[in-house]
Amino acid sequence: MQNKLKYACIGAGGIADKKHLNEYSKLNAVEITAICDCDIEAAKRLAEKYKIPHVYTDYKAMLAEQRLDLVSICTPNFLHAEICIDALEAGVNVHCEKPLALNAEEVLNIIEEKNKSGKKLMVALNNRFTNEAAHIYELIEKDFFGEIYHAKCGWKRNSGIPGIGRWFTDKKLSGGGPLIDLGVHFLDLALYFMQFPRAVSVYAATYSAFGRDADRIRVGYKSIKDGVFNVEDTAVGFIRLENDATIDFDFSWASNIEKEQKYVELLGTKGGLSFVNGEIKLYSQIGNACYTLTPDTKTIPLAQNECRHFVECIISNKEPSASVEQAYELMKIIDSAYDSASKKKEVRLTSKMQFGKYGQRILAQSY
Ligand SMILES: NC(=O)c1ccc[n+]([C@@H]2O[C@H](COP(=O)([O-])OP(=O)(O)OC[C@H]3O[C@@H](n4cnc5c(N)ncnc54)[C@H](O)[C@@H]3O)[C@@H](O)[C@H]2O)c1
């Protein structure tokens, strides 16, 4: 039998516990070897819960001392690029939480290191791995929708600021507010369903209407008195893609709406989709009438688990879903949306980067 993959988790906060350690601890092919958090108490808490033998406060020491095959990166966003590069350099496969980095430039640095190392890197875009998303992707492959010419996507909360004054609300630590936090998930899902055409322009606006409103904090999150809040709480925008398709988006941590809503809607020449809060409705014409179809949810097959998918990719040398190249396209859109919001005008994505043998940057033609 093949040796188990030696796994460690960097960052021992909410997502490390709820997803990474919870899922990797169920996989026979994986042995959880170490955990690292600069907060030793946080690391010890999860070490005890998951029976992890080695505890670190310095991930570089952990990478040097443990012969790891795989790490999860579950730290605040501003550390993702640096830790990804160090882990890849140490010859370790990386499962990095979203967003992969603070901006597209940092993603390029990661791509260069990944290509040099020959290791695998998957971005934790878990919304691709739900049973419903996998079923929608199956319908796309079966051409239910025809040509998809427009999508709407969003994730809006009435009361969901993840604590004021923590890293989430400080732009230099998080990269931004709900656009980068929630937007990476549902922009990714819309682009994934549309087969990731490149974006050519973005027109966006951001708002900070509830920034300091203590009533609009997400349940379970704490604020820090007098902490920084310099990110948006709402972002809306419109993206034009190279195939003339378009996406309109709407992300918010706090707004005056009835309830939380996560959605992707697709308009195709043969069919349409509404995928709202996990519920699928399909629209099409049959004979002379327009139909609404809803699946019997009990018959939707179980999708691949995100962590198991990554382990299988490492073992069988396959490229994972949610690649760094797609993360780069996504980050270019997010960078351009922030740029558009601050300039109050449409921003064209003026150049596209292509990747040479070792990921060296080649400036390709301008749009
Ligand atoms: N995929 C999802 O749906 C999802 C959900 C929540 C969070 N996330 C992402 O996961 C990441 C972590 O979010 P969270 O909610 O778990 O945050 P968190 O604040 O609960 O946890 C972050 C942990 O990282 C630790 N840390 C900070 N600097 C460190 C360092 N230098 N070395 C080691 N540990 C360090 C902190 O002490 C903390 O325990 C973020 O990138 C976030 O965007 C993703």
Coordinates of C-alpha atoms and ligand atoms in Angstrom, one line a residue:
M1 CA 0.0 0.0 0.0
Q2 CA 1.1 3.5 -0.8
N3 CA 2.5 5.7 2.1
K4 CA 0.1 8.2 3.5
L5 CA 0.5 11.8 2.5
K6 CA 2.0 13.8 5.4
Y7 CA -0.3 16.8 5.9
A8 CA -0.2 20.0 8.0
C9 CA -2.5 23.0 8.4
I10 CA -1.2 26.6 8.6
G11 CA -3.6 28.7 10.5
A12 CA -5.9 27.2 13.1
G13 CA -9.0 29.5 12.9
G14 CA -12.5 28.9 11.8
I15 CA -12.1 27.5 8.3
A16 CA -9.1 25.3 9.4
D17 CA -11.4 23.6 11.9
K18 CA -14.7 23.5 10.0
K19 CA -13.3 22.4 6.6
H20 CA -9.7 21.5 6.3
L21 CA -9.0 19.5 9.4
N22 CA -12.5 18.1 9.5
E23 CA -12.3 16.8 6.0
Y24 CA -8.6 15.7 5.8
S25 CA -9.0 13.8 9.1
K26 CA -11.6 11.6 7.4
L27 CA -9.3 10.6 4.5
N28 CA -7.4 7.3 4.8
A29 CA -4.7 8.5 2.4
V30 CA -3.7 11.3 4.7
E31 CA -1.8 11.5 8.0
I32 CA -2.2 14.8 9.9
T33 CA 1.3 15.4 11.1
A34 CA 1.5 19.0 12.2
I35 CA -0.4 22.3 12.8
C36 CA 0.9 25.8 12.9
D37 CA -0.6 29.0 14.2
C38 CA 1.1 32.1 15.5
D39 CA -1.4 31.9 18.3
I40 CA -0.1 28.9 20.2
E41 CA -3.4 28.4 22.1
A42 CA -5.4 28.2 18.8
A43 CA -2.9 25.7 17.4
K44 CA -3.0 23.6 20.6
R45 CA -6.8 23.6 20.7
L46 CA -7.0 22.0 17.2
A47 CA -4.0 19.8 17.9
E48 CA -6.0 18.3 20.8
K49 CA -9.2 18.0 18.9
Y50 CA -7.7 16.3 15.9
K51 CA -4.9 14.5 17.8
I52 CA -2.1 16.2 15.9
P53 CA 1.4 15.3 17.2
H54 CA 3.4 18.4 16.2
V55 CA 2.5 22.0 17.1
Y56 CA 4.3 25.0 15.6
T57 CA 4.0 28.8 15.8
D58 CA 6.4 29.4 12.9
Y59 CA 5.4 27.8 9.6
K60 CA 8.9 28.1 8.2
A61 CA 10.3 25.9 11.0
M62 CA 7.5 23.4 10.3
L63 CA 8.3 23.3 6.6
A64 CA 12.0 22.8 7.4
E65 CA 11.5 20.1 10.1
Q66 CA 8.6 18.0 8.8
R67 CA 8.8 16.2 5.5
L68 CA 5.4 17.3 4.4
D69 CA 3.5 16.3 1.2
L70 CA 0.6 18.6 1.6
V71 CA -0.4 21.8 3.5
S72 CA -3.6 23.8 3.8
I73 CA -3.1 27.5 4.1
C74 CA -5.9 28.9 6.3
T75 CA -4.4 32.2 7.5
P76 CA -5.7 35.8 6.8
N77 CA -5.5 36.7 3.1
F78 CA -2.3 38.9 3.2
L79 CA -0.2 35.9 4.1
H80 CA -1.4 33.5 1.4
A81 CA 1.1 34.5 -1.4
E82 CA 4.1 34.4 0.9
I83 CA 3.2 31.1 2.5
C84 CA 2.2 29.5 -0.9
I85 CA 5.6 30.4 -2.3
D86 CA 7.5 29.2 0.7
A87 CA 5.6 25.9 0.8
L88 CA 6.0 25.3 -2.9
E89 CA 9.7 26.1 -2.6
A90 CA 9.9 23.5 0.1
G91 CA 8.5 20.9 -2.3
V92 CA 5.0 20.7 -0.7
N93 CA 1.6 20.6 -2.5
V94 CA -0.7 23.5 -1.4
H95 CA -4.4 23.7 -0.8
C96 CA -4.8 27.5 -0.2
E97 CA -7.9 29.2 1.1
K98 CA -9.6 31.8 -1.1
P99 CA -8.7 34.4 -2.2
L100 CA -5.4 32.9 -3.5
A101 CA -3.8 36.3 -2.9
L102 CA -4.5 40.0 -2.4
N103 CA -4.2 40.8 -6.1
A104 CA -3.3 39.4 -9.6
E105 CA 0.4 40.5 -9.3
E106 CA 0.8 38.2 -6.2
V107 CA -0.9 35.4 -8.1
L108 CA 1.7 35.7 -10.9
N109 CA 4.4 35.3 -8.3
I110 CA 2.7 32.1 -7.0
I111 CA 2.3 30.8 -10.6
E112 CA 6.1 31.2 -11.2
E113 CA 7.0 29.3 -8.1
K114 CA 4.4 26.6 -8.8
N115 CA 5.8 26.1 -12.3
K116 CA 9.3 25.9 -10.9
S117 CA 8.4 23.4 -8.2
G118 CA 6.3 21.1 -10.2
K119 CA 4.0 20.8 -7.2
K120 CA 0.2 21.1 -7.3
L121 CA -1.8 24.0 -5.9
M122 CA -5.6 24.1 -5.5
V123 CA -7.6 27.2 -4.4
A124 CA -10.3 26.3 -1.9
L125 CA -13.3 27.3 -4.0
N126 CA -15.7 24.9 -2.2
N127 CA -18.8 26.2 -4.0
R128 CA -17.7 24.3 -7.1
F129 CA -17.9 21.0 -5.0
T130 CA -21.6 21.1 -4.0
N131 CA -23.8 18.4 -5.4
E132 CA -25.9 21.1 -7.1
A133 CA -23.0 22.9 -8.7
A134 CA -21.6 19.5 -10.0
H135 CA -25.0 18.7 -11.4
I136 CA -25.3 22.1 -13.1
Y137 CA -21.8 21.5 -14.6
E138 CA -23.1 18.2 -15.9
L139 CA -26.0 20.0 -17.6
I140 CA -23.5 22.5 -19.2
E141 CA -21.4 19.6 -20.5
K142 CA -24.7 18.1 -22.0
D143 CA -25.4 21.5 -23.6
F144 CA -28.7 22.1 -21.8
F145 CA -28.2 25.9 -21.9
G146 CA -26.8 26.3 -25.4
E147 CA -24.6 29.4 -25.7
I148 CA -24.6 31.2 -22.3
Y149 CA -24.6 34.9 -23.1
H150 CA -25.3 36.5 -19.7
A151 CA -25.0 35.6 -16.0
K152 CA -26.0 37.2 -12.8
C153 CA -24.2 36.3 -9.6
G154 CA -24.2 37.5 -6.1
W155 CA -24.0 36.9 -2.4
K156 CA -25.8 39.4 -0.3
R157 CA -26.4 39.4 3.5
N158 CA -28.6 41.7 5.5
S159 CA -26.4 41.4 8.5
G160 CA -23.0 39.8 7.9
I161 CA -20.0 41.9 8.5
P162 CA -17.3 39.5 9.8
G163 CA -16.5 41.6 12.8
I164 CA -15.3 45.2 12.6
G165 CA -11.6 45.8 13.2
R166 CA -10.3 42.3 12.6
W167 CA -8.2 41.5 9.6
F168 CA -11.3 41.1 7.4
T169 CA -12.1 44.8 7.5
D170 CA -8.5 46.1 7.0
K171 CA -7.8 46.4 3.3
K172 CA -4.0 45.8 3.5
L173 CA -4.7 42.5 5.4
S174 CA -7.8 41.3 3.4
G175 CA -7.5 42.9 0.0
G176 CA -11.0 44.3 0.4
G177 CA -14.6 43.7 1.6
P178 CA -17.3 41.4 0.3
L179 CA -16.1 41.7 -3.4
I180 CA -12.9 39.8 -2.6
D181 CA -14.4 37.8 0.3
L182 CA -17.7 36.5 -1.1
G183 CA -17.1 37.6 -4.7
V184 CA -14.3 35.1 -5.4
H185 CA -16.8 32.3 -4.7
F186 CA -19.7 33.3 -6.9
L187 CA -17.8 35.1 -9.6
D188 CA -15.7 32.0 -9.9
L189 CA -18.9 29.8 -10.0
A190 CA -20.4 32.0 -12.8
L191 CA -17.1 32.0 -14.8
Y192 CA -16.7 28.2 -14.2
F193 CA -20.2 27.5 -15.6
M194 CA -19.3 29.8 -18.6
Q195 CA -16.0 27.9 -19.2
F196 CA -13.8 30.8 -18.0
P197 CA -13.8 33.3 -20.9
R198 CA -11.3 36.1 -20.2
A199 CA -12.7 39.5 -19.1
V200 CA -12.2 42.5 -21.3
S201 CA -13.7 45.2 -19.1
V202 CA -15.3 45.9 -15.7
Y203 CA -17.6 48.7 -14.5
A204 CA -18.1 48.6 -10.7
A205 CA -19.1 50.7 -7.7
T206 CA -18.5 50.1 -4.1
Y207 CA -20.3 51.4 -1.0
S208 CA -19.6 51.6 2.7
A209 CA -23.1 52.3 4.1
F210 CA -23.0 50.1 7.2
G211 CA -19.2 50.0 7.9
R212 CA -19.3 50.8 11.6
D213 CA -22.8 49.6 12.4
A214 CA -22.4 47.1 15.3
D215 CA -25.9 45.8 14.5
R216 CA -24.8 44.4 11.2
I217 CA -22.1 42.0 12.5
R218 CA -22.4 38.4 11.4
V219 CA -23.5 36.1 14.2
G220 CA -20.5 34.5 15.9
Y221 CA -18.0 37.2 14.9
K222 CA -16.5 39.7 17.3
S223 CA -15.4 43.3 16.7
I224 CA -12.4 45.0 18.1
K225 CA -13.0 48.4 19.6
D226 CA -11.6 51.3 17.4
G227 CA -10.3 48.7 14.9
V228 CA -9.8 49.5 11.2
F229 CA -12.7 49.4 8.8
N230 CA -11.5 50.7 5.4
V231 CA -13.2 48.3 3.0
E232 CA -16.5 48.3 1.2
D233 CA -19.6 46.6 2.6
T234 CA -21.3 46.4 -0.9
A235 CA -19.9 46.0 -4.4
V236 CA -21.9 45.9 -7.6
G237 CA -20.6 45.7 -11.2
F238 CA -20.8 44.6 -14.8
I239 CA -18.2 42.5 -16.7
R240 CA -17.8 42.2 -20.4
L241 CA -16.1 38.9 -21.5
E242 CA -14.0 38.2 -24.6
N243 CA -16.8 36.1 -26.2
D244 CA -19.3 39.1 -25.9
A245 CA -21.0 37.4 -22.9
T246 CA -21.6 39.5 -19.8
I247 CA -21.9 39.1 -16.0
D248 CA -23.6 41.3 -13.6
F249 CA -22.6 41.0 -9.9
D250 CA -23.8 42.1 -6.5
F251 CA -21.9 41.3 -3.2
S252 CA -22.7 42.6 0.2
W253 CA -21.9 42.0 3.8
A254 CA -24.8 44.3 5.0
S255 CA -27.8 45.7 3.2
N256 CA -31.5 46.3 3.6
I257 CA -32.8 43.1 2.1
E258 CA -35.1 40.4 3.4
K259 CA -32.5 37.6 3.9
E260 CA -29.2 36.3 2.8
Q261 CA -29.1 35.3 -0.8
K262 CA -26.3 33.5 -2.8
Y263 CA -27.0 33.0 -6.5
V264 CA -25.9 32.3 -10.0
E265 CA -28.4 32.9 -12.9
L266 CA -27.5 31.9 -16.4
L267 CA -29.2 33.0 -19.6
G268 CA -28.5 30.6 -22.5
T269 CA -29.8 30.3 -26.0
K270 CA -31.5 26.9 -25.2
G271 CA -32.1 27.1 -21.5
G272 CA -31.8 29.2 -18.4
L273 CA -30.8 28.6 -14.8
S274 CA -31.7 30.1 -11.4
F275 CA -29.5 28.7 -8.7
V276 CA -30.5 30.5 -5.5
N277 CA -29.5 29.4 -2.0
G278 CA -28.7 26.0 -3.3
E279 CA -32.0 25.5 -5.2
I280 CA -32.0 24.8 -8.9
K281 CA -34.6 25.9 -11.3
L282 CA -34.2 25.4 -15.1
Y283 CA -36.1 27.2 -17.8
S284 CA -36.6 26.2 -21.4
Q285 CA -39.1 26.1 -24.2
I286 CA -40.7 22.7 -24.9
G287 CA -43.1 22.8 -27.9
N288 CA -44.8 26.2 -27.9
A289 CA -44.7 26.7 -24.1
C290 CA -42.0 27.9 -21.7
Y291 CA -41.3 25.5 -18.9
T292 CA -39.8 25.6 -15.4
L293 CA -38.1 22.4 -14.3
T294 CA -37.0 21.6 -10.8
P295 CA -34.9 18.5 -10.1
D296 CA -35.9 15.9 -7.6
T297 CA -33.1 16.7 -5.2
K298 CA -32.9 13.1 -3.9
T299 CA -31.7 12.0 -7.3
I300 CA -28.8 14.5 -7.6
P301 CA -25.6 12.5 -7.3
L302 CA -23.1 13.1 -4.5
A303 CA -20.4 15.4 -5.7
Q304 CA -16.7 14.9 -5.2
N305 CA -15.4 16.2 -1.9
E306 CA -13.0 19.1 -2.3
C307 CA -10.2 17.7 -0.1
R308 CA -10.5 14.2 -1.5
H309 CA -10.4 15.7 -5.0
F310 CA -7.1 17.4 -4.2
V311 CA -5.6 14.2 -2.7
E312 CA -6.6 12.2 -5.7
C313 CA -5.0 14.8 -8.0
I314 CA -1.7 14.6 -6.0
I315 CA -1.7 10.8 -6.0
S316 CA -2.6 10.4 -9.7
N317 CA -0.7 13.4 -10.9
K318 CA -3.8 15.2 -12.3
E319 CA -4.4 19.0 -12.3
P320 CA -7.0 20.0 -9.8
S321 CA -10.2 22.0 -10.4
A322 CA -9.8 25.7 -9.3
S323 CA -6.4 26.2 -10.8
V324 CA -4.0 29.1 -10.3
E325 CA -4.5 30.2 -13.8
Q326 CA -8.2 30.6 -13.2
A327 CA -7.5 32.3 -9.9
Y328 CA -5.3 34.8 -11.9
E329 CA -8.2 35.6 -14.3
L330 CA -10.5 36.0 -11.3
M331 CA -8.1 38.3 -9.4
K332 CA -7.7 40.5 -12.6
I333 CA -11.4 41.0 -12.5
I334 CA -11.5 41.9 -8.8
D335 CA -8.5 44.3 -9.1
S336 CA -10.2 46.0 -12.1
A337 CA -13.5 46.2 -10.2
Y338 CA -11.8 48.1 -7.3
D339 CA -9.9 50.3 -9.8
S340 CA -13.2 51.0 -11.7
A341 CA -15.0 51.9 -8.4
S342 CA -12.3 54.3 -7.4
K343 CA -12.0 55.9 -10.9
K344 CA -15.9 55.9 -11.3
K345 CA -15.5 54.6 -14.9
E346 CA -15.2 51.5 -16.9
V347 CA -11.8 49.8 -16.7
R348 CA -10.5 47.8 -19.7
L349 CA -8.2 44.9 -18.8
T350 CA -5.4 46.4 -21.0
S351 CA -3.2 43.4 -21.4
K352 CA -3.3 39.7 -20.8
M353 CA -0.4 37.8 -19.4
Q354 CA 0.5 34.4 -20.8
F355 CA 2.8 32.0 -19.2
G356 CA 6.1 30.7 -20.6
K357 CA 7.7 27.4 -19.7
Y358 CA 8.6 28.5 -16.1
G359 CA 5.7 30.9 -15.8
Q360 CA 7.8 33.9 -17.0
R361 CA 5.6 36.8 -17.8
I362 CA 5.0 37.5 -21.5
L363 CA 2.9 40.6 -22.2
A364 CA 0.5 39.6 -24.9
Q365 CA -1.6 41.8 -27.2
S366 CA -3.7 44.6 -25.8
Y367 CA -7.5 44.4 -26.0
Ligands
LIG1 N1 -13.9 28.8 1.7 C1 -14.7 29.4 2.5 O1 -15.9 29.4 2.4 C2 -14.0 30.3 3.6 C3 -14.8 30.6 4.8 C4 -14.1 31.3 5.8 C5 -12.8 31.7 5.6 N2 -12.2 31.5 4.4 C6 -10.8 31.9 4.2 O2 -9.9 31.2 5.1 C7 -8.9 32.1 5.6 C8 -8.9 32.1 7.1 O3 -10.2 32.6 7.5 P1 -10.8 32.2 9.0 O4 -12.2 32.7 9.0 O5 -10.4 30.9 9.4 O6 -9.9 33.3 9.8 P2 -9.5 33.2 11.4 O7 -9.1 34.6 11.7 O8 -10.6 32.5 12.1 O9 -8.2 32.3 11.4 C9 -7.0 32.7 10.9 C10 -5.9 32.0 11.7 O10 -4.6 32.3 11.1 C11 -3.7 32.5 12.2 N3 -2.5 33.2 11.7 C12 -2.3 34.5 11.5 N4 -1.1 34.8 11.1 C13 -0.4 33.6 11.1 C14 0.9 33.2 10.7 N5 1.8 34.0 10.3 N6 1.2 31.8 10.8 C15 0.3 30.9 11.3 N7 -1.0 31.3 11.6 C16 -1.3 32.6 11.5 C17 -4.5 33.4 13.2 O11 -3.9 33.4 14.5 C18 -5.8 32.6 13.2 O12 -5.9 31.6 14.1 C19 -9.1 33.4 4.9 O13 -8.3 33.5 3.8 C20 -10.6 33.4 4.5 O14 -10.9 34.2 3.4 C21 -12.8 30.7 3.5

